[in-house]
Coordinates of C-alpha atoms and ligand atoms in Angstrom, one line a residue:
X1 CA 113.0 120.2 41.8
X2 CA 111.9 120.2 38.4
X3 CA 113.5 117.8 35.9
X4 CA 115.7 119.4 33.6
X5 CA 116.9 118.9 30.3
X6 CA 121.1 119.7 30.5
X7 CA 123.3 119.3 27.2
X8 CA 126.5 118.5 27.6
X9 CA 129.0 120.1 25.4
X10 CA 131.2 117.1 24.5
X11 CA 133.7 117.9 22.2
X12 CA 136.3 116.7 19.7
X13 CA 133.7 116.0 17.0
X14 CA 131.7 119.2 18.0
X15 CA 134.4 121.6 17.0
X16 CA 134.5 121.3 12.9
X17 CA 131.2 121.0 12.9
X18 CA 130.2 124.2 14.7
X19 CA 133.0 125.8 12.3
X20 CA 131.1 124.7 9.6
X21 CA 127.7 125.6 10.5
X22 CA 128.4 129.0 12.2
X23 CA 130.2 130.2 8.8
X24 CA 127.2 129.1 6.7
X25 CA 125.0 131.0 8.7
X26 CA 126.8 134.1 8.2
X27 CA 126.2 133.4 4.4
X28 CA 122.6 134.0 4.6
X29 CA 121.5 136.4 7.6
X30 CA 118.3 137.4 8.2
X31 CA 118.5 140.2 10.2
X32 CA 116.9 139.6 13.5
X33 CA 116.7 142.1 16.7
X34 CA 119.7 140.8 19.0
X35 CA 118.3 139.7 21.7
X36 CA 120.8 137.7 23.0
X37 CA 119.9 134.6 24.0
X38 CA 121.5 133.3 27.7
X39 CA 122.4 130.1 28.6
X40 CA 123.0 128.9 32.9
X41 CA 126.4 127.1 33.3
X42 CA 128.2 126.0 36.4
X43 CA 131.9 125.1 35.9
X44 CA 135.3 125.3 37.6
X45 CA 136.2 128.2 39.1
X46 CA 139.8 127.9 37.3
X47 CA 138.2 128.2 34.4
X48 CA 136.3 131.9 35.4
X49 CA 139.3 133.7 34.6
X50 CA 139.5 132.2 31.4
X51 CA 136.2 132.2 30.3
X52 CA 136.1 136.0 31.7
X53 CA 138.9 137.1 29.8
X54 CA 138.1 135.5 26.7
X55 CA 134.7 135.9 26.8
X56 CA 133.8 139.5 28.3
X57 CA 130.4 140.8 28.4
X58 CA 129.2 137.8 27.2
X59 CA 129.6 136.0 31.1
X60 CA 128.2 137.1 34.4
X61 CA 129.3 135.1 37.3
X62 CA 126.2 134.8 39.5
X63 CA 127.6 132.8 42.4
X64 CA 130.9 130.9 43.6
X65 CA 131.0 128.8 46.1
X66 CA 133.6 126.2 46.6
X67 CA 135.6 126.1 43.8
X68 CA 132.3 126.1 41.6
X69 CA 130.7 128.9 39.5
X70 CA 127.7 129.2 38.2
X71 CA 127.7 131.5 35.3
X72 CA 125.3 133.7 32.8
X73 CA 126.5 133.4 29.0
X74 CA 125.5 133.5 26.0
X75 CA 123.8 131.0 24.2
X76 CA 125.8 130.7 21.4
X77 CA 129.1 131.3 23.0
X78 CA 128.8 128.2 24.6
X79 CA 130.3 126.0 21.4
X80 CA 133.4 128.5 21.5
X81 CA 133.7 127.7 25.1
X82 CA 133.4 124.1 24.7
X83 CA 136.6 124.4 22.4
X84 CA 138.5 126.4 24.6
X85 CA 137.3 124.1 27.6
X86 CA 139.1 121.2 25.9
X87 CA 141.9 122.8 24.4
X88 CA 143.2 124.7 27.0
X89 CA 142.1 122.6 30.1
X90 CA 142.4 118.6 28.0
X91 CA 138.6 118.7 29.7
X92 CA 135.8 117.1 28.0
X93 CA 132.9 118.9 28.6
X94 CA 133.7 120.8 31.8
X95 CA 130.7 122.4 32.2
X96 CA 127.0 121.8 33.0
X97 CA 124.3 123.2 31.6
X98 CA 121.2 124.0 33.3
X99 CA 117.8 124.8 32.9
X100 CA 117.7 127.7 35.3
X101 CA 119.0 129.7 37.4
X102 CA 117.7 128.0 40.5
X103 CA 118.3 124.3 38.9
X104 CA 121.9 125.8 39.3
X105 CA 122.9 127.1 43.0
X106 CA 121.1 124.1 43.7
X107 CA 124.3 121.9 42.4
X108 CA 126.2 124.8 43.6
X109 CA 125.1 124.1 47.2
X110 CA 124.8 120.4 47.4
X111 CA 129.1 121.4 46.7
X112 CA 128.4 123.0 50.6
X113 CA 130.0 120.0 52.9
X114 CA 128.3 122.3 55.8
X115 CA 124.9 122.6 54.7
X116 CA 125.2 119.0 53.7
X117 CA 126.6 117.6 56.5
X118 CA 123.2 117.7 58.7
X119 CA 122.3 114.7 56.3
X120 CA 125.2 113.4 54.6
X121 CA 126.9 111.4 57.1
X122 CA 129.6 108.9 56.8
X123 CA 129.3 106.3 59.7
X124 CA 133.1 105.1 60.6
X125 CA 133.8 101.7 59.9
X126 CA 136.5 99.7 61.8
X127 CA 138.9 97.7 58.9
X128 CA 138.1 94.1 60.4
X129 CA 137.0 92.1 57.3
X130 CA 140.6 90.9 56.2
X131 CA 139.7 87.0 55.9
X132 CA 136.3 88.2 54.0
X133 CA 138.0 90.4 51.9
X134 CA 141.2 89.2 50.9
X135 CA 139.5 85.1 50.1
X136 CA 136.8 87.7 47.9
X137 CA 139.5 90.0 45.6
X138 CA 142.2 86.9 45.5
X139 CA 139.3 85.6 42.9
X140 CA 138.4 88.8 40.8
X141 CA 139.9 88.2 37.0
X142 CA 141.0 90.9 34.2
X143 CA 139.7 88.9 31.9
X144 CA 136.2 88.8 32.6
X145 CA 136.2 92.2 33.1
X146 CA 137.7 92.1 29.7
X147 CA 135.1 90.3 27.8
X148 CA 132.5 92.5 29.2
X149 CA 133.8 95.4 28.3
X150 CA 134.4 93.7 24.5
X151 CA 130.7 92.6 24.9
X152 CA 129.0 96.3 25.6
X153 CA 131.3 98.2 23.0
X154 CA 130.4 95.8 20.5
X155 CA 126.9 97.5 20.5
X156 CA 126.4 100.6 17.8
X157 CA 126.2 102.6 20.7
X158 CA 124.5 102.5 24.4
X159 CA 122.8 106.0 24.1
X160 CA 119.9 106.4 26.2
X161 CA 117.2 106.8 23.0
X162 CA 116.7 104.0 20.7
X163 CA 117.2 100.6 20.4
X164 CA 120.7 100.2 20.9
X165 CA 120.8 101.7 24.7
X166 CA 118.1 99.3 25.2
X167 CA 119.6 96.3 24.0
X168 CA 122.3 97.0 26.0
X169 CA 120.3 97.4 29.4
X170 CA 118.9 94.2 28.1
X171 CA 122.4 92.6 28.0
X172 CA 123.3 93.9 31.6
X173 CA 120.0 93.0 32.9
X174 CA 120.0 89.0 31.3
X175 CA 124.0 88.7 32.1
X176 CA 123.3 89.9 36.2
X177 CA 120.3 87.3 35.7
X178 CA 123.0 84.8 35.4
X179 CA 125.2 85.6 37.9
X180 CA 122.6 85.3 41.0
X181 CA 120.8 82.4 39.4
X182 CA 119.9 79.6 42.0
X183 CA 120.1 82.7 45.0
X184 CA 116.6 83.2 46.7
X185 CA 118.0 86.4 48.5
X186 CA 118.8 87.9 45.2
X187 CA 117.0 89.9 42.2
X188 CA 117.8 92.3 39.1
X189 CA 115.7 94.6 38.0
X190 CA 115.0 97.2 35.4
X191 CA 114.8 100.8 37.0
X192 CA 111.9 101.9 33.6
X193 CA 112.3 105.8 33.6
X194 CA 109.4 107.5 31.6
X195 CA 111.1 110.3 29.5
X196 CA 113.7 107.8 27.3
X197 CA 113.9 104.0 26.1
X198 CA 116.7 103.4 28.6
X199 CA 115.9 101.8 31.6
X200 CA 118.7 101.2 34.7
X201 CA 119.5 97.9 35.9
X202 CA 119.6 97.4 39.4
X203 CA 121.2 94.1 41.1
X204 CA 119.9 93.5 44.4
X205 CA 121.2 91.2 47.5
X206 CA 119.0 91.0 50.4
X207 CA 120.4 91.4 53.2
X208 CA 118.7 91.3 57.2
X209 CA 119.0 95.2 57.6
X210 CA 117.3 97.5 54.9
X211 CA 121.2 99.4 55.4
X212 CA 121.6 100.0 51.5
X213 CA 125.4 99.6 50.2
X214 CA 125.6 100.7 46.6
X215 CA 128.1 100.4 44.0
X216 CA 127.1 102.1 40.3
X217 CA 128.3 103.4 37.3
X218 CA 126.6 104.6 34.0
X219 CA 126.0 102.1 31.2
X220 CA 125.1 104.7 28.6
X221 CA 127.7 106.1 25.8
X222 CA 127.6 109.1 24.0
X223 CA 130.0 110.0 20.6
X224 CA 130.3 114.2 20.8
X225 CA 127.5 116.7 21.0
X226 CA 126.0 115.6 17.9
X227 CA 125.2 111.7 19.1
X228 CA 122.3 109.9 18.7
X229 CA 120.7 107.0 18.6
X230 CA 122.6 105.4 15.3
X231 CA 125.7 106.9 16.0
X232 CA 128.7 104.7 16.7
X233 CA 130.1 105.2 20.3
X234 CA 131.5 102.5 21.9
X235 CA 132.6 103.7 24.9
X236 CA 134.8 101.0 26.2
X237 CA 136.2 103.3 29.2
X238 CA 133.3 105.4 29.5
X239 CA 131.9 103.3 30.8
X240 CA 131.8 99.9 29.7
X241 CA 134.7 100.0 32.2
X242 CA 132.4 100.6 35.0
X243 CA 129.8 98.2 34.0
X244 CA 132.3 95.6 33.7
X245 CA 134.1 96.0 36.7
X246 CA 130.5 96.5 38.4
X247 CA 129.6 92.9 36.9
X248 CA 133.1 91.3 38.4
X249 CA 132.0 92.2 42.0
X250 CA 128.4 90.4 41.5
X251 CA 129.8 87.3 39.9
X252 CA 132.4 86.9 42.7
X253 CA 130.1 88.2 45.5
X254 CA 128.1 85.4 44.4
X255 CA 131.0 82.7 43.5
X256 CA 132.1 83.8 47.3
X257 CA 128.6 83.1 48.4
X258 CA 128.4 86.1 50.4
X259 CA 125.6 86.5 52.3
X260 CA 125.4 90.5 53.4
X261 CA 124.1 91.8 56.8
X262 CA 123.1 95.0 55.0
X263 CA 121.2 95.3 51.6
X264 CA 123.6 95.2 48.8
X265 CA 122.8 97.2 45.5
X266 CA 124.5 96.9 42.0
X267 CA 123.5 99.6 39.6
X268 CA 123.7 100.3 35.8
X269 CA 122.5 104.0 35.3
X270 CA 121.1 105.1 32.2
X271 CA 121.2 108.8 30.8
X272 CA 123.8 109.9 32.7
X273 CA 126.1 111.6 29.5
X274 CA 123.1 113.9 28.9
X275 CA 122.9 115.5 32.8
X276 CA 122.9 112.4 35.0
X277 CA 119.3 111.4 34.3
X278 CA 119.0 108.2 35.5
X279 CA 120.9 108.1 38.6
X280 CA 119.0 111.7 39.5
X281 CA 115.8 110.2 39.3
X282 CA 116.7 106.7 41.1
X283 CA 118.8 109.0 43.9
X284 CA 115.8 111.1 44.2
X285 CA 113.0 107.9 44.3
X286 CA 115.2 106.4 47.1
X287 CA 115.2 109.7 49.6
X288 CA 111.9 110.1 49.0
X289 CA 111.1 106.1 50.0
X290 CA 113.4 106.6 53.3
X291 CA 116.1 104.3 52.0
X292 CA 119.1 104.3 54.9
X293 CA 121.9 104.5 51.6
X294 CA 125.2 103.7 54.3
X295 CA 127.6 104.6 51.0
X296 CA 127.5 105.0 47.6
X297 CA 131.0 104.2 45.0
X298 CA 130.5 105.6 41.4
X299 CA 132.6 103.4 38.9
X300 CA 132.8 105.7 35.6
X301 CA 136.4 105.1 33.6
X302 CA 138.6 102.8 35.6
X303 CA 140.7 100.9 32.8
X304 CA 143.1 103.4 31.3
X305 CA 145.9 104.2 33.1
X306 CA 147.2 107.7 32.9
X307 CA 150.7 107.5 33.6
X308 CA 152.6 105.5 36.0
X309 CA 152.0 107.5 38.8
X310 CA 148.6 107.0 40.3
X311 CA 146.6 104.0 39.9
X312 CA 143.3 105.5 41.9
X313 CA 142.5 108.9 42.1
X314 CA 139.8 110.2 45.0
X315 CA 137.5 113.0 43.1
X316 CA 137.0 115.5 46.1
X317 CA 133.6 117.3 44.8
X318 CA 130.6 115.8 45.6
X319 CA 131.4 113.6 47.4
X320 CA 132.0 112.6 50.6
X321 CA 135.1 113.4 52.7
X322 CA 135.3 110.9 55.5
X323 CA 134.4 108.6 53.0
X324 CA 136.8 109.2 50.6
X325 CA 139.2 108.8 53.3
X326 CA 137.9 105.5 54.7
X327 CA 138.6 104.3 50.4
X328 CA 142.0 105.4 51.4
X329 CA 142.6 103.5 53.8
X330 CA 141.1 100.6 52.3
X331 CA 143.6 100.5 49.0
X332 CA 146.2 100.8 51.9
X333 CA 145.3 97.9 53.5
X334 CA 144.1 95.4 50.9
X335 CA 145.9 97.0 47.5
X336 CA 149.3 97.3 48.7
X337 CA 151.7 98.8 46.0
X338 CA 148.9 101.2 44.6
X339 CA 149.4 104.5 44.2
X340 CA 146.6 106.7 45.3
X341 CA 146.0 110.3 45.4
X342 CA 143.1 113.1 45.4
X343 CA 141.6 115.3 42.7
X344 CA 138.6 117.0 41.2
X345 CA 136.2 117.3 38.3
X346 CA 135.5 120.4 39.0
X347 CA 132.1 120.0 38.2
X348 CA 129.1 117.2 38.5
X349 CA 130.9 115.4 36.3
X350 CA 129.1 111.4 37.1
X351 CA 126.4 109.9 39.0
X352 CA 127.8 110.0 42.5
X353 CA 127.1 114.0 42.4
X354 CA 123.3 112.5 42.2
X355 CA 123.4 110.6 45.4
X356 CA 125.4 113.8 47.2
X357 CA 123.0 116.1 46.1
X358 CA 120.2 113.6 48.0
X359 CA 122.5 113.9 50.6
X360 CA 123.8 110.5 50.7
X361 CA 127.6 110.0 51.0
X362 CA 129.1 109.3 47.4
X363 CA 132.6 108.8 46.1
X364 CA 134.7 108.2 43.1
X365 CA 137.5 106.6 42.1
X366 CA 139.0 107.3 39.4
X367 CA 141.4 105.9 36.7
X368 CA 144.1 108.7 36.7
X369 CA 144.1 112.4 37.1
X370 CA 142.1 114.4 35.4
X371 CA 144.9 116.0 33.4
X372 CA 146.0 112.7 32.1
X373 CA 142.4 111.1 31.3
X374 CA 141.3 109.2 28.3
X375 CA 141.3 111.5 25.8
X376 CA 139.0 109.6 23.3
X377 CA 136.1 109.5 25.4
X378 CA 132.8 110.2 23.5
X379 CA 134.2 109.3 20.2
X380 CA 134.1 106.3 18.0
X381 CA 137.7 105.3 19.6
X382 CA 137.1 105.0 22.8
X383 CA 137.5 101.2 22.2
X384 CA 139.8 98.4 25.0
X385 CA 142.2 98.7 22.7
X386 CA 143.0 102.1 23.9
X387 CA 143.6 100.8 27.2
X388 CA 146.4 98.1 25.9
X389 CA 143.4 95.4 25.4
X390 CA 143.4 94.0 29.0
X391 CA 141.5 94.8 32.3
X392 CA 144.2 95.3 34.4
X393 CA 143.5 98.3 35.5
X394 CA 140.2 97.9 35.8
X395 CA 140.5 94.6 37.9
X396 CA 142.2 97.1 41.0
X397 CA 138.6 98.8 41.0
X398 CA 137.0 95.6 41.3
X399 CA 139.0 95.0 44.1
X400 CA 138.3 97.9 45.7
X401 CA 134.7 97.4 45.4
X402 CA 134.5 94.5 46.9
X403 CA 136.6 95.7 50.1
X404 CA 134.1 99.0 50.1
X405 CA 131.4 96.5 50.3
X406 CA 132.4 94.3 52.9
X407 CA 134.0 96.4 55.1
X408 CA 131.1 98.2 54.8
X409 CA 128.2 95.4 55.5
X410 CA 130.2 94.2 58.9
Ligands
LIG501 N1 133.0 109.7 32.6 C1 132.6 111.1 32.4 C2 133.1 112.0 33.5 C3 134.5 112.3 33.5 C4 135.2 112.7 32.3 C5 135.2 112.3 34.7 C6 136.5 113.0 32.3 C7 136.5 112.7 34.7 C8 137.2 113.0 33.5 C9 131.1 111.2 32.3 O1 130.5 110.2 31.6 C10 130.8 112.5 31.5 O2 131.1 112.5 30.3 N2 130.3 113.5 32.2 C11 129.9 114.7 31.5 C12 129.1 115.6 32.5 C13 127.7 115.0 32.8 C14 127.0 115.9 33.7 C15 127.0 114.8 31.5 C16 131.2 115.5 31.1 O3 132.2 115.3 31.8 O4 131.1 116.3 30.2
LIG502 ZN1 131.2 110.4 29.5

């Protein structure tokens, strides 16, 4: 597959300034043939009623297939249907944007469980861990998770071009550096990718079987359609979060001094708020090598709390089913008193739709339902402040982690 270039409409600060410049076009036209430009999407199939309605001749569904459309539109309706998108479904982006056609009923049939199922497997694991896992997340602490999260959002911004996202990566790559100093079976390295200054970070623990267990989450930020690499974006929860909580599993892992039977893998994607970049080309570069990935957990937003309901919530698409179910189970038997419950994206909305699409079984939990999410996501608020300036929330993840990894390796 060819590597594509997807924007993601991301919106809040996109809206007044598409008002703006759409009116001051109409000022001056220069009177062009229409041809009408047209743009590939795939989104929620909720939405297609919606966008159909609203937006007429200007869509054409090409395919559905569970729950996901991929749609023909035009180029510069997209804006108005980023607007809509948030207004009407409290959704950020929503959609994806691809290159082509084809780029598109790909992700559109990596969403097939059955054609996937010849390779994604999820290999049943027996709960048997308890004295491993329960001595490991007595130790994990909110407030380390706390000052990292402090730490990365005090950059201008983590955006995958420029010097910021790279001083960032820096920062992730020199604190994991830290954690597994003095550990022979242990290294971090940087995952360079050739089309941006970002590079991923990848913690590694040795382990006697090349098994690969892998916990991720993005370390880039974005602020709105119009970022870039000066513009403040903080992103605290999305996904400094992640990163944090990602960094609390390798310091106690170490502190514990685990020693895995399986190879364990820490990751810190770059490029994933501008179509999953980094974790497509780092999913990609490991089925290519052969890599026997056993299970995958995406950690993207984990430290605001919705409401009181639900404390982790399963995404069903693109991911893996028995999986998710096995995470179940876990948060039953080592998190008692959380709340759990299942939901979707509705599109490939993070990095674990990069490993699914390999065919490698993903899943994600998430901080709340997707109605009740962050709301300041790619802005200049989305600070820890937002999330009542603690980790709490994000210390459950951590947690979680670290019974998904053990339970896992044995
Ligand atoms: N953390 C978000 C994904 C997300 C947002 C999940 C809200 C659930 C609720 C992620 O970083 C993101 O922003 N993803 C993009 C899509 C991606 C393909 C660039 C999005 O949702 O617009
Ligand atoms: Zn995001």
């Amino acid at each position: 597959m060819k590597t594509t270039k997807k924007l993601i409409y991301s919106l809040a600060i996109a809206a007044p300034l598409f008002g703006a410049s759409l009116s001051a076009q109409t000022t001056d036209v220069v009177k062009e043939p229409a041809v009408e430009k047209k743009s590939i999407i795939t989104i929620d199939e909720n939405s297609l009623d919606f966008s159909e309605k609203k937006f007429g001749q200007r869509v054409r569904v090409i395919d559905v297939k569970d729950g996901i459309a991929a749609i023909e539109i035009d180029e510069e309706a997209l804006p108005w249907l980023t607007l809509l998108m948030h207004k009407d479904f409290k959704r950020c982006g929503g959609f994806v944007l691809h290159e082509d056609i084809d780029d598109a009923l790909n992700t559109l049939n990596a969403q097939d469980e059955k054609s996937m199922a010849q390779f994604s497997r999820f290999v049943g694991y027996e709960i048997n861990q308890a004295d491993s896992v329960k001595s490991a997340i007595s130790t994990v602490k909110a407030d380390g998770i706390y000052q990292m999260i402090t730490k990365l959002s005090s950059f201008q911004n983590r955006y995958y071009k420029g010097e910021h996202g790279k001083a960032s990566a820096q920062y992730i790559h020199d604190t994991w550096k830290s954690i597994i100093a003095g550990r022979t079976d242990a290294k971090v390295e940087l995952f360079n990718h050739s089309q941006w200054d970002q590079p991923s970070v990848i913690l590694t623990i040795e382990g006697a079987s090349s098994e690969t267990i892998i916990v991720g989450g993005h370390q880039d930020s974005i602020s709105g359609y119009f970022s870039g690499p000066k513009v403040r974006a903080p992103g605290a929860d999305d996904n400094a979060s992640g990163i944090a909580t990602v960094t609390e599993i390798a310091r106690v892992l170490v502190s514990q001094s685990y020693k895995p039977q399986k190879t364990i893998k820490l990751m810190a994607y770059a490029a994933e708020e501008v179509g999953l970049l980094g974790s497509k080309e780092i999913a990609k570069t490991f089925k290519d090598r052969g890599v026997n990935v056993v299970g995958v957990m995406q950690l993207d937003m984990v430290n605001y709390k919705g409401s009181q309901a639900f404390d982790v919530v399963l995404m069903n698409d693109y991911t893996n089913a028995e999986q998710n179910k096995f995470i179940g189970s876990l948060i039953d038997t080592y998190l008692p008193g959380i709340k759990w419950a299942y939901d979707s994206c509705g599109y490939a909305c993070s990095d674990h739709a990069s490993w699914h699409m390999q065919g490698f079984p993903a899943s994600v939990p998430f901080e709340s339902k997707m109605r009740e999410m962050n709301g300041r996501i790619h802005t200049a608020n989305d600070l820890v402040s937002v999330s009542g300036d603690n980790a709490d929330h994000a210390a459950k993840f951590a947690k979680l982690g670290l019974s998904f990894i053990i339970e896992l390796d044995r």
